[in-house]
Coordinates of C-alpha atoms in Angstrom, one line a residue:
Chain A
M1 CA -0.1 0.1 0.3
A2 CA 1.4 3.4 -1.1
V3 CA 1.5 5.6 1.8
V4 CA -0.2 9.2 0.9
L5 CA 0.1 10.5 4.4
E6 CA 2.2 9.8 7.6
A7 CA 1.8 11.4 10.9
K8 CA 4.6 10.8 13.4
D9 CA 4.3 11.5 17.2
L10 CA 2.2 14.5 16.5
N11 CA 1.3 16.6 19.4
K12 CA -0.5 19.9 20.0
N13 CA -0.9 22.0 22.8
F14 CA -3.2 25.1 23.4
G15 CA -1.7 26.1 26.9
A16 CA -2.7 23.3 29.2
V17 CA -5.2 21.8 26.7
T18 CA -3.8 18.9 24.7
A19 CA -5.5 18.9 21.3
A20 CA -3.6 16.3 19.7
A21 CA -1.5 13.5 22.0
N22 CA 0.9 11.2 20.0
I23 CA -1.0 10.6 16.9
N24 CA 0.9 8.0 14.6
V25 CA -1.0 7.3 11.4
Q26 CA -0.6 6.4 7.8
I27 CA -2.9 6.9 5.3
G28 CA -2.8 4.6 2.2
R29 CA -3.5 5.9 -1.4
D30 CA -7.0 5.7 -2.6
S31 CA -8.7 4.9 0.8
V32 CA -11.4 6.7 2.2
V33 CA -10.9 7.3 5.9
G34 CA -13.5 8.5 8.3
L35 CA -12.7 10.6 11.4
I36 CA -15.0 10.3 14.2
G37 CA -15.3 11.8 18.0
S38 CA -17.1 14.0 20.0
N39 CA -16.6 17.8 19.8
G40 CA -13.3 18.9 21.2
A41 CA -11.9 15.4 20.5
G42 CA -9.0 16.4 18.1
K43 CA -10.5 15.7 14.6
T44 CA -10.7 19.3 12.9
T45 CA -7.1 20.2 14.9
F46 CA -5.8 17.0 13.1
I47 CA -7.0 18.4 9.8
N48 CA -5.8 21.7 10.8
M49 CA -2.3 20.5 11.1
V50 CA -2.3 18.6 7.9
T51 CA -3.3 21.7 6.1
G52 CA -1.0 24.1 7.5
Y53 CA -3.4 26.0 9.4
L54 CA -1.7 24.7 12.9
K55 CA 1.5 24.1 13.6
P56 CA 2.2 20.8 15.8
T57 CA 3.8 21.5 19.0
S58 CA 5.9 18.4 18.1
G59 CA 6.1 15.7 15.8
S60 CA 6.1 15.4 11.9
I61 CA 3.8 15.2 9.1
R62 CA 4.9 13.6 6.0
Y63 CA 2.9 13.8 2.6
L64 CA 4.1 11.5 -0.4
E65 CA 7.5 10.9 1.5
R66 CA 8.1 14.7 1.8
D67 CA 8.0 16.4 5.3
I68 CA 5.1 19.4 5.0
T69 CA 5.3 20.2 8.9
G70 CA 4.8 23.8 9.4
L71 CA 4.4 24.5 5.6
S72 CA 1.8 27.2 5.0
P73 CA -1.8 26.3 3.8
R74 CA -0.8 27.7 0.7
Q75 CA 2.2 25.6 0.1
I76 CA 0.3 22.6 1.1
T77 CA -2.5 23.1 -1.2
R78 CA 0.2 23.6 -4.0
L79 CA 1.5 20.1 -3.0
G80 CA -1.9 18.6 -3.6
I81 CA -3.6 18.6 -0.4
C82 CA -7.1 20.6 -0.5
R83 CA -9.7 20.7 1.9
S84 CA -13.3 22.0 2.5
F85 CA -14.9 23.3 5.6
Q86 CA -17.3 22.6 8.4
I87 CA -18.7 26.3 7.5
P88 CA -18.5 26.8 3.7
Q89 CA -15.9 29.1 2.9
L90 CA -17.0 30.7 -0.3
F91 CA -16.8 33.9 -2.2
G92 CA -20.3 35.1 -1.3
N93 CA -20.8 38.1 -3.8
L94 CA -19.6 36.3 -6.6
S95 CA -21.7 33.6 -8.5
V96 CA -21.3 29.7 -8.7
Y97 CA -19.3 30.0 -11.8
E98 CA -17.2 32.6 -10.8
N99 CA -16.2 30.7 -7.5
L100 CA -15.1 27.7 -9.6
Q101 CA -13.3 29.9 -11.9
V102 CA -11.3 31.4 -9.2
G103 CA -10.4 27.8 -7.9
V104 CA -9.7 26.3 -11.5
G105 CA -7.8 29.7 -12.2
V106 CA -5.6 29.2 -9.3
A107 CA -4.8 25.6 -9.8
A108 CA -4.1 26.5 -13.7
R109 CA -1.8 29.3 -12.4
S110 CA 0.2 27.2 -10.3
A111 CA 0.6 24.7 -13.3
R112 CA 1.9 27.6 -15.1
A113 CA -0.8 27.4 -17.7
K114 CA -2.2 30.3 -19.8
A115 CA -2.6 33.5 -17.9
S116 CA -6.3 34.0 -19.1
A117 CA -9.4 31.9 -19.9
T118 CA -9.3 29.1 -22.0
A119 CA -11.6 26.7 -23.6
E120 CA -9.9 23.8 -21.5
E121 CA -10.8 25.8 -18.3
W122 CA -14.1 26.2 -19.2
E123 CA -14.5 22.5 -19.7
E124 CA -13.1 22.0 -16.4
I125 CA -15.6 24.1 -14.7
E126 CA -18.4 22.6 -16.6
T127 CA -17.2 19.0 -15.5
L128 CA -17.3 20.2 -11.6
I129 CA -20.8 21.8 -12.2
E130 CA -22.2 18.5 -13.8
R131 CA -20.5 16.3 -11.3
F132 CA -21.6 18.3 -8.2
N133 CA -25.3 18.8 -9.7
L134 CA -24.8 22.7 -9.8
G135 CA -26.2 23.3 -13.2
G136 CA -29.3 24.9 -11.9
Y137 CA -27.1 27.5 -9.6
R138 CA -24.4 28.4 -12.2
T139 CA -25.4 32.4 -11.9
H140 CA -26.6 32.4 -8.4
T141 CA -24.8 34.4 -5.9
A142 CA -22.8 31.9 -3.7
G143 CA -24.0 33.7 -0.4
L144 CA -27.5 33.2 -1.3
L145 CA -27.4 29.4 -1.8
P146 CA -29.2 26.6 0.3
E147 CA -26.8 25.0 3.1
G148 CA -26.6 21.6 1.0
T149 CA -25.7 23.4 -2.1
R150 CA -23.2 25.6 -0.3
K151 CA -21.5 22.5 0.9
L152 CA -21.5 21.1 -2.5
L153 CA -19.8 24.3 -3.9
D154 CA -17.2 24.2 -0.8
I155 CA -16.3 20.6 -1.8
A156 CA -16.2 21.3 -5.7
M157 CA -14.1 24.4 -5.2
A158 CA -11.4 22.1 -2.9
V159 CA -11.7 19.4 -5.8
A160 CA -11.2 22.3 -8.4
G161 CA -7.5 22.4 -7.0
K162 CA -6.7 18.7 -8.5
P163 CA -6.1 17.0 -4.9
Q164 CA -4.5 13.7 -4.4
L165 CA -5.5 14.3 -0.8
L166 CA -8.9 15.7 0.2
L167 CA -9.9 16.6 3.7
L168 CA -13.6 17.3 4.3
D169 CA -14.6 18.9 7.7
E170 CA -17.9 17.6 8.3
P171 CA -19.6 17.5 4.8
T172 CA -23.0 16.6 6.0
S173 CA -23.1 19.2 8.9
G174 CA -26.1 21.7 8.5
V175 CA -27.6 19.5 5.9
S176 CA -31.2 17.8 6.2
A177 CA -31.2 14.4 7.4
D178 CA -32.8 13.4 3.8
E179 CA -30.5 15.3 1.8
K180 CA -27.3 13.6 3.5
F181 CA -27.2 10.5 1.6
R182 CA -28.1 12.1 -1.6
L183 CA -24.9 14.8 -0.9
M184 CA -22.6 12.1 0.1
D185 CA -23.4 9.8 -2.8
M186 CA -22.5 12.6 -5.4
V187 CA -19.5 13.7 -3.4
M188 CA -18.3 10.2 -3.4
S189 CA -19.0 9.5 -6.9
A190 CA -17.5 12.8 -8.1
L191 CA -14.4 11.8 -5.9
K192 CA -14.1 8.7 -7.3
V193 CA -13.7 9.6 -10.8
Q194 CA -10.7 11.9 -9.9
G195 CA -9.1 9.0 -8.0
V196 CA -8.9 11.0 -4.6
T197 CA -7.7 9.7 -1.4
V198 CA -10.3 11.1 1.2
L199 CA -10.3 11.6 4.9
F200 CA -13.3 13.0 6.2
V201 CA -14.7 14.3 9.6
E202 CA -18.4 13.2 10.5
H203 CA -20.6 12.6 13.4
D204 CA -23.2 10.5 11.7
M205 CA -22.2 7.0 12.1
E206 CA -24.6 5.9 9.3
I207 CA -22.6 8.1 6.7
V208 CA -19.2 7.0 8.3
S209 CA -20.1 3.4 8.0
R210 CA -21.4 3.4 4.6
Y211 CA -18.7 5.3 2.8
T212 CA -15.4 4.7 4.7
H213 CA -12.8 1.9 4.1
R214 CA -11.4 2.8 7.4
I215 CA -12.5 4.9 10.9
L216 CA -10.0 6.7 13.1
A217 CA -11.7 7.5 16.4
F218 CA -10.7 10.5 18.3
Y219 CA -11.0 11.1 21.9
E220 CA -9.1 13.5 24.1
G221 CA -6.6 14.5 21.2
R222 CA -5.5 10.6 21.1
I223 CA -6.7 8.0 18.5
I224 CA -8.2 5.5 20.5
A225 CA -9.2 3.1 17.7
D226 CA -8.2 2.7 14.0
G227 CA -9.4 -0.3 11.7
E228 CA -12.4 -1.3 9.4
P229 CA -15.6 0.5 10.2
E230 CA -17.4 -2.6 11.6
A231 CA -14.5 -3.4 13.8
V232 CA -14.2 0.1 15.2
L233 CA -17.8 1.0 15.7
R234 CA -18.0 -2.1 17.7
D235 CA -15.3 -1.2 19.7
A236 CA -16.1 -0.9 23.6
E237 CA -14.1 2.6 24.2
V238 CA -15.6 3.8 20.6
R239 CA -19.1 3.1 21.8
R240 CA -18.4 4.6 25.1
Y241 CA -16.6 8.0 24.4
V242 CA -17.7 8.7 20.9
I243 CA -21.2 7.1 20.1
G244 CA -22.4 7.7 23.6
E245 CA -23.6 4.5 24.9
H246 CA -22.9 4.5 28.9
A247 CA -23.5 2.7 31.7
P248 CA -26.8 3.9 33.7
M249 CA -25.9 7.7 34.8
H250 CA -26.2 7.2 38.6
Q251 CA -23.1 4.5 38.4
D252 CA -21.0 6.6 35.7
D253 CA -21.4 10.4 36.1
G254 CA -18.0 11.2 35.2
A255 CA -18.0 9.5 31.7
T256 CA -21.4 10.7 30.8
N257 CA -20.0 14.1 30.7
H258 CA -17.7 13.1 27.8
G259 CA -20.5 11.9 25.4
Chain B
M1 CA -30.9 20.4 -14.6
N2 CA -29.4 18.5 -17.7
Q3 CA -31.1 20.7 -19.8
T4 CA -29.7 23.7 -18.3
V5 CA -26.2 22.1 -18.7
S6 CA -26.7 21.3 -22.3
I7 CA -28.1 24.6 -23.1
Q8 CA -24.9 26.3 -21.4
K9 CA -22.3 23.6 -23.0
R10 CA -20.6 26.2 -25.2
P11 CA -17.4 28.3 -24.2
P12 CA -17.7 31.9 -23.3
A13 CA -17.3 34.1 -26.4
Q14 CA -13.9 35.0 -26.9
G15 CA -12.8 38.1 -28.7
T16 CA -14.0 41.8 -28.5
D17 CA -16.6 42.6 -25.7
R18 CA -18.8 45.5 -25.1
T19 CA -16.5 47.3 -22.7
T20 CA -13.5 47.0 -25.5
I21 CA -15.8 48.2 -28.3
V22 CA -16.8 51.4 -26.4
L23 CA -13.1 52.0 -25.4
L24 CA -12.1 51.9 -28.9
A25 CA -14.9 54.0 -30.0
A26 CA -14.0 56.6 -27.4
L27 CA -10.4 56.4 -28.4
V28 CA -11.2 57.4 -32.2
V29 CA -13.8 60.1 -31.2
L30 CA -11.6 61.5 -29.0
L31 CA -8.6 61.7 -31.5
V32 CA -10.5 62.9 -34.3
A33 CA -12.5 65.5 -32.4
G34 CA -9.6 66.8 -30.1
P35 CA -8.5 69.3 -33.0
L36 CA -11.7 70.7 -33.1
L37 CA -12.4 71.0 -29.2
P38 CA -12.3 74.7 -27.7
R39 CA -9.2 75.1 -25.3
W40 CA -11.2 75.1 -22.3
A41 CA -13.0 71.8 -23.4
M42 CA -9.5 70.1 -24.1
F43 CA -8.1 70.9 -20.9
M44 CA -11.1 69.8 -18.8
L45 CA -11.0 66.4 -20.5
N46 CA -7.4 66.5 -20.1
V47 CA -7.8 66.8 -16.4
S48 CA -10.8 64.3 -16.2
L49 CA -9.1 61.5 -18.0
S50 CA -5.8 61.9 -16.3
W51 CA -8.0 61.8 -13.0
G52 CA -9.9 58.8 -14.3
T53 CA -6.7 56.9 -14.7
V54 CA -5.6 57.5 -11.1
V55 CA -9.1 56.4 -10.0
L56 CA -9.1 53.4 -12.5
G57 CA -6.2 52.4 -9.9
M58 CA -8.6 52.8 -7.0
L59 CA -11.2 50.6 -8.9
L60 CA -8.7 48.0 -8.5
L61 CA -7.9 48.5 -5.1
M62 CA -11.5 48.6 -4.2
R63 CA -12.3 45.5 -6.1
T64 CA -9.7 43.5 -3.8
G65 CA -11.5 45.3 -0.9
L66 CA -9.1 48.1 -0.1
V67 CA -9.8 51.7 -0.2
S68 CA -6.7 54.0 -0.4
F69 CA -6.9 57.5 1.2
G70 CA -3.3 58.3 -0.2
Q71 CA -3.3 57.8 -3.8
G72 CA -2.3 61.6 -3.6
L73 CA 1.1 60.1 -2.7
Y74 CA 1.9 58.6 -6.1
Y75 CA -0.2 61.2 -7.9
C76 CA 2.2 64.0 -6.5
L77 CA 5.3 61.7 -7.2
G78 CA 4.4 61.4 -10.5
A79 CA 3.9 65.1 -11.4
Y80 CA 7.2 65.9 -9.4
A81 CA 8.9 63.3 -11.3
A82 CA 7.8 64.8 -14.8
G83 CA 8.5 68.1 -13.3
A84 CA 12.0 67.4 -11.9
L85 CA 13.1 66.2 -15.4
H86 CA 12.3 69.5 -16.8
H87 CA 13.3 71.8 -13.9
F88 CA 16.6 70.3 -13.2
Y89 CA 17.7 68.7 -16.7
G90 CA 15.7 70.7 -19.4
I91 CA 14.1 67.6 -20.6
A92 CA 10.7 68.6 -22.0
D93 CA 9.7 65.4 -24.2
I94 CA 6.0 64.2 -23.0
M95 CA 7.0 60.3 -23.2
V96 CA 10.1 60.5 -21.2
M97 CA 8.6 62.6 -18.6
L98 CA 5.6 60.2 -18.4
L99 CA 7.9 57.2 -17.9
A100 CA 9.7 59.0 -15.1
S101 CA 6.4 59.5 -13.6
L102 CA 5.2 55.8 -13.9
A103 CA 8.8 54.4 -12.8
L104 CA 9.1 56.6 -9.5
A105 CA 5.6 55.6 -8.8
A106 CA 5.8 51.9 -9.1
A107 CA 9.2 51.9 -7.6
V108 CA 8.2 53.7 -4.3
A109 CA 4.8 51.5 -4.2
A110 CA 6.7 48.1 -4.8
V111 CA 8.8 49.1 -1.4
L112 CA 5.7 50.6 0.4
G113 CA 3.4 47.9 -0.8
L114 CA 5.5 45.3 1.3
L115 CA 4.3 46.8 4.5
L116 CA 0.8 47.9 3.2
A117 CA -0.1 44.5 1.8
K118 CA -0.2 43.3 5.6
Y119 CA -3.0 45.9 6.3
R120 CA -6.8 46.0 5.7
S121 CA -9.8 48.3 6.0
I122 CA -9.4 51.3 7.9
F123 CA -5.6 50.6 8.7
F124 CA -4.8 50.3 5.1
A125 CA -6.8 53.7 4.5
M126 CA -4.9 55.5 7.4
L127 CA -1.5 54.2 6.5
S128 CA -1.6 55.3 3.0
L129 CA -2.7 58.3 3.9
A130 CA -0.1 58.7 6.4
F131 CA 2.6 58.1 3.7
S132 CA 1.1 60.9 1.7
M133 CA 1.1 63.2 4.3
I134 CA 4.9 62.5 4.9
L135 CA 5.7 63.3 1.1
F136 CA 3.3 66.5 1.7
G137 CA 5.7 67.4 4.8
L138 CA 8.9 66.6 3.0
L139 CA 8.0 68.9 0.0
V140 CA 6.7 71.8 1.9
K141 CA 10.2 71.9 3.7
T142 CA 12.3 71.4 0.6
S143 CA 13.4 74.5 -0.9
A144 CA 14.9 73.0 -3.8
L145 CA 11.6 71.7 -4.9
G146 CA 9.8 75.2 -4.5
S147 CA 8.4 74.2 -0.9
T148 CA 4.9 75.1 -0.8
D149 CA 5.0 76.8 -4.1
G150 CA 6.3 74.0 -6.1
F151 CA 7.7 74.9 -9.6
G152 CA 6.7 75.0 -13.2
L153 CA 7.1 72.8 -16.0
S154 CA 6.2 72.4 -19.7
A155 CA 6.6 69.7 -22.4
K156 CA 7.7 70.4 -25.8
T157 CA 8.5 67.4 -27.7
L158 CA 6.5 64.0 -28.2
A159 CA 8.9 61.0 -28.3
G160 CA 11.6 63.4 -29.5
I161 CA 9.6 65.1 -32.1
T162 CA 9.4 68.6 -31.8
L163 CA 5.8 70.1 -31.9
G164 CA 4.6 73.4 -32.8
E165 CA 2.9 75.8 -30.7
R166 CA -0.1 74.9 -32.5
W167 CA 0.2 71.0 -32.1
E168 CA 1.7 71.2 -28.4
R169 CA -1.7 71.0 -26.8
Y170 CA -3.2 68.5 -29.1
A171 CA -0.3 66.4 -28.7
L172 CA -0.8 66.2 -24.9
F173 CA -4.4 65.6 -25.2
A174 CA -3.8 62.8 -27.8
T175 CA -1.2 61.3 -25.3
T176 CA -3.8 61.6 -22.6
V177 CA -6.6 59.8 -24.3
V178 CA -4.1 57.1 -25.6
V179 CA -2.8 56.4 -22.1
A180 CA -6.2 56.6 -20.5
F181 CA -7.3 54.0 -23.2
C182 CA -4.4 51.7 -22.8
A183 CA -4.8 51.9 -18.8
A184 CA -8.5 51.0 -19.0
F185 CA -7.8 48.6 -21.9
G186 CA -5.0 46.9 -19.6
V187 CA -7.1 47.1 -16.5
H188 CA -10.1 45.5 -18.1
R189 CA -7.9 42.7 -19.4
Y190 CA -5.9 42.1 -16.2
L191 CA -9.5 41.7 -14.4
S192 CA -10.5 39.0 -16.6
S193 CA -7.0 37.1 -16.1
H194 CA -6.6 34.6 -13.3
Q195 CA -4.8 36.8 -11.1
G196 CA -7.3 39.6 -11.9
R197 CA -10.2 37.6 -11.0
L198 CA -8.5 36.8 -7.1
A199 CA -9.3 40.6 -6.6
G200 CA -13.2 39.9 -5.7
A201 CA -12.2 36.8 -4.1
I202 CA -9.9 38.4 -1.7
R203 CA -12.6 40.9 -1.0
D204 CA -14.8 38.1 0.0
N205 CA -13.2 35.6 1.6
E206 CA -8.9 35.9 2.2
L207 CA -9.1 32.4 4.1
R208 CA -10.2 30.4 1.1
V209 CA -7.8 32.1 -1.4
E210 CA -5.3 30.7 0.6
Y211 CA -6.5 27.4 1.0
M212 CA -6.7 27.3 -2.7
G213 CA -3.2 27.9 -3.1
A214 CA -3.0 31.5 -3.9
S215 CA -0.8 34.2 -2.1
V216 CA -3.2 36.9 -0.9
R217 CA -0.5 39.2 0.1
R218 CA 1.2 38.8 -3.3
V219 CA -2.0 39.7 -5.2
I220 CA -2.5 42.8 -3.0
H221 CA 1.0 43.9 -3.7
V222 CA 0.7 43.6 -7.4
N223 CA -2.8 45.5 -7.6
Y224 CA -1.0 48.0 -5.4
V225 CA 1.8 48.7 -7.6
I226 CA -0.6 48.8 -10.8
A227 CA -2.9 51.2 -8.9
A228 CA 0.1 53.4 -7.9
S229 CA 1.8 53.5 -11.3
L230 CA -1.8 54.7 -12.5
A231 CA -1.8 57.2 -10.1
G232 CA 1.7 58.3 -11.0
I233 CA 1.1 58.5 -14.7
G234 CA -2.1 60.2 -14.1
G235 CA 0.0 62.9 -11.7
G236 CA 2.3 63.3 -14.8
L237 CA -0.3 64.1 -17.1
V238 CA -2.0 66.7 -14.8
G239 CA 1.3 68.4 -14.1
I240 CA 2.2 68.7 -17.7
S241 CA -1.4 70.1 -18.5
I242 CA -1.5 72.6 -15.8
G243 CA 2.1 73.4 -16.2
H244 CA 2.9 73.3 -12.5
V245 CA 3.3 71.2 -9.7
D246 CA 3.1 71.6 -5.8
P247 CA 3.0 69.7 -2.5
E248 CA -1.0 70.1 -2.5
M249 CA -1.0 67.2 -5.0
A250 CA 0.2 65.1 -2.0
F251 CA -2.4 66.8 0.8
W252 CA -5.0 64.4 2.0
T253 CA -7.9 66.5 0.4
T254 CA -6.7 65.5 -2.9
S255 CA -6.8 61.8 -1.9
G256 CA -10.0 62.4 -0.8
E257 CA -11.1 63.8 -4.0
F258 CA -9.9 60.5 -5.5
V259 CA -12.0 58.5 -3.1
F260 CA -15.1 60.7 -3.8
I261 CA -14.8 60.2 -7.6
A262 CA -14.6 56.5 -6.9
I263 CA -17.8 56.7 -4.8
L264 CA -19.3 58.5 -7.5
S265 CA -18.5 56.2 -10.2
G266 CA -18.8 52.9 -8.9
T267 CA -16.5 50.1 -9.4
G268 CA -18.9 48.1 -12.1
S269 CA -16.6 49.0 -15.1
V270 CA -13.4 50.6 -16.1
L271 CA -15.3 52.9 -17.9
A272 CA -16.9 54.2 -14.7
P273 CA -13.8 56.2 -13.4
F274 CA -13.6 58.2 -16.4
L275 CA -17.2 59.0 -16.6
G276 CA -17.0 60.0 -12.9
A277 CA -13.9 61.9 -13.3
T278 CA -15.5 63.9 -16.1
I279 CA -18.9 64.6 -14.1
F280 CA -16.7 65.5 -11.0
E281 CA -14.7 68.2 -13.0
S282 CA -17.7 69.4 -14.9
V283 CA -19.7 69.7 -11.8
R284 CA -16.7 71.2 -9.9
S285 CA -15.9 73.8 -12.6
F286 CA -19.1 75.0 -13.0
A287 CA -19.9 75.1 -9.6
Y288 CA -16.6 77.4 -9.0
E289 CA -17.7 79.6 -11.6
Y290 CA -21.5 80.2 -10.8
S291 CA -20.9 79.8 -7.2
P292 CA -17.4 80.7 -6.2
N293 CA -18.1 80.7 -2.2
T294 CA -20.3 77.7 -2.1
W295 CA -19.0 75.2 -4.7
Q296 CA -18.1 72.7 -2.2
L297 CA -21.8 72.7 -1.0
I298 CA -22.7 71.7 -4.5
L299 CA -20.1 68.9 -5.0
G300 CA -21.4 67.6 -1.5
V301 CA -25.1 68.0 -2.5
T302 CA -24.2 66.0 -5.6
M303 CA -22.5 63.3 -3.6
L304 CA -25.5 63.0 -1.4
L305 CA -27.9 62.4 -4.1
V306 CA -25.6 59.7 -5.7
I307 CA -25.1 57.7 -2.4
M308 CA -29.0 57.8 -1.7
F309 CA -30.2 57.1 -5.1
L310 CA -27.2 55.3 -6.7
P311 CA -25.5 53.5 -4.1
G312 CA -23.5 51.3 -6.7
G313 CA -22.3 54.7 -8.0
L314 CA -23.0 56.4 -11.2
W315 CA -22.1 53.2 -13.2
S316 CA -25.3 51.5 -11.6
V317 CA -27.4 53.4 -14.0
F318 CA -26.2 50.9 -16.8
T319 CA -26.1 47.8 -14.8
R320 CA -29.8 48.7 -13.6
R321 CA -30.9 48.8 -16.9
K322 CA -29.5 45.7 -18.0
A323 CA -30.8 43.8 -15.1
A324 CA -34.4 45.1 -15.8

């Protein structure tokens, strides 16, 4: 298995708070990995460290055998790691088409392609619009889109950067229960065509077990379980600290607070 | 949905767009009509187009989400660069003078931009204002440059060709028209390039721009240098046109007037600054002529009316009609 991403002894502290403790993990090419854990467990901190938004207190991150610890988000994006956001980060006053145009344009610029719009670039944008089913919103202002569409656009913009590793931060948060699967089906089929390794943070266990090959369960900054979805979701610690199955309240008040 | 996709399945039209056609038409009309214009109209157009060029740079900054309250710095530097060539070295060629204006403004902006690109909103506005006031202070105290009085200048040749008295004025007018055209066309093309499109993206969401792999600071720096170059060349043109430069060109009220025109014009099109500058210059000239003691009042009322009825600037008259 070719390793795309490797974190070694990764630690991150915010003062006395430990957001990541001794994280050791390898992510193989073409895999879809789910990151689960309660709020504050360290999932987003992990993503923020991989994408360069946060510098680890200690430890190293290697991407395709290259040390990327401490590089800026911009440098890391240029190496082929792109991300989407829990709260979609769009260009609110631009149209859906223009949002994608910026994304495709930056990627083309980094690849030292022609300085202005070409038919090739147009085709790329159209492909994204089609794959993410954004055709009906082409000229709509991004800031006024419904939440599910904002999520799709946010992910499409990350994909516009032609990533080899894509990190999705809670792709279905804020999306209605009956739209979740439709959205994930669309995203996953779009990503399959691209051949991207995907790491995504998710709270919905149904989504995680349906779309991932592997799950990393976080608790208090540590990875408490790592393996195939079924095994991880059966794990006693995961059931207790992540999924929230507890012993009766009066017996274990301390543990319930974590759930 | 699929239907929408198939309807749109054609590459966007390449070639000449409407803005370029209007620009070309304006270029031809102004160049042909120039010799027929009365002296006062030619002068007013000279100043309007030069100011439009300065404000065009501000449009670029405003599209990036930045308002500079110190474009007077580069406007003044451009004028003094042109003036100094004549004053100290006896060079009186329009082209050489304008190249000096452009070079000095761009060089200073390249250095100051390193610092300014780190600031946003009111901090960017105030810091740019501070730099222009430093220049004002320096010029006022420098007797070699005429202190508060400044000094005179004139241009006698264009690219080495000696102009008779009859053609001098038209040559300057034609140069102003061509410079304004090139500036507008250049900025128009720039705004549709990959780098140019980042302006609006940066205004909306800097974080996302960085996460797409582009450097926000670099784009702002480049846009700042372009804006300064345009202000420099605009200053050079006005200096030659008026035949005099003085420190007032760097004073904050001058920069304020550029902000005034920029808001009056709106940022909808590269044509807007020229329209705005022409209207501003006309209103000011006539207000001064007919109401010498209260002309600022007339300007103020004009501004108030534009803000109340056309919050997107004068240019929104055209875009509104298109949307209807």
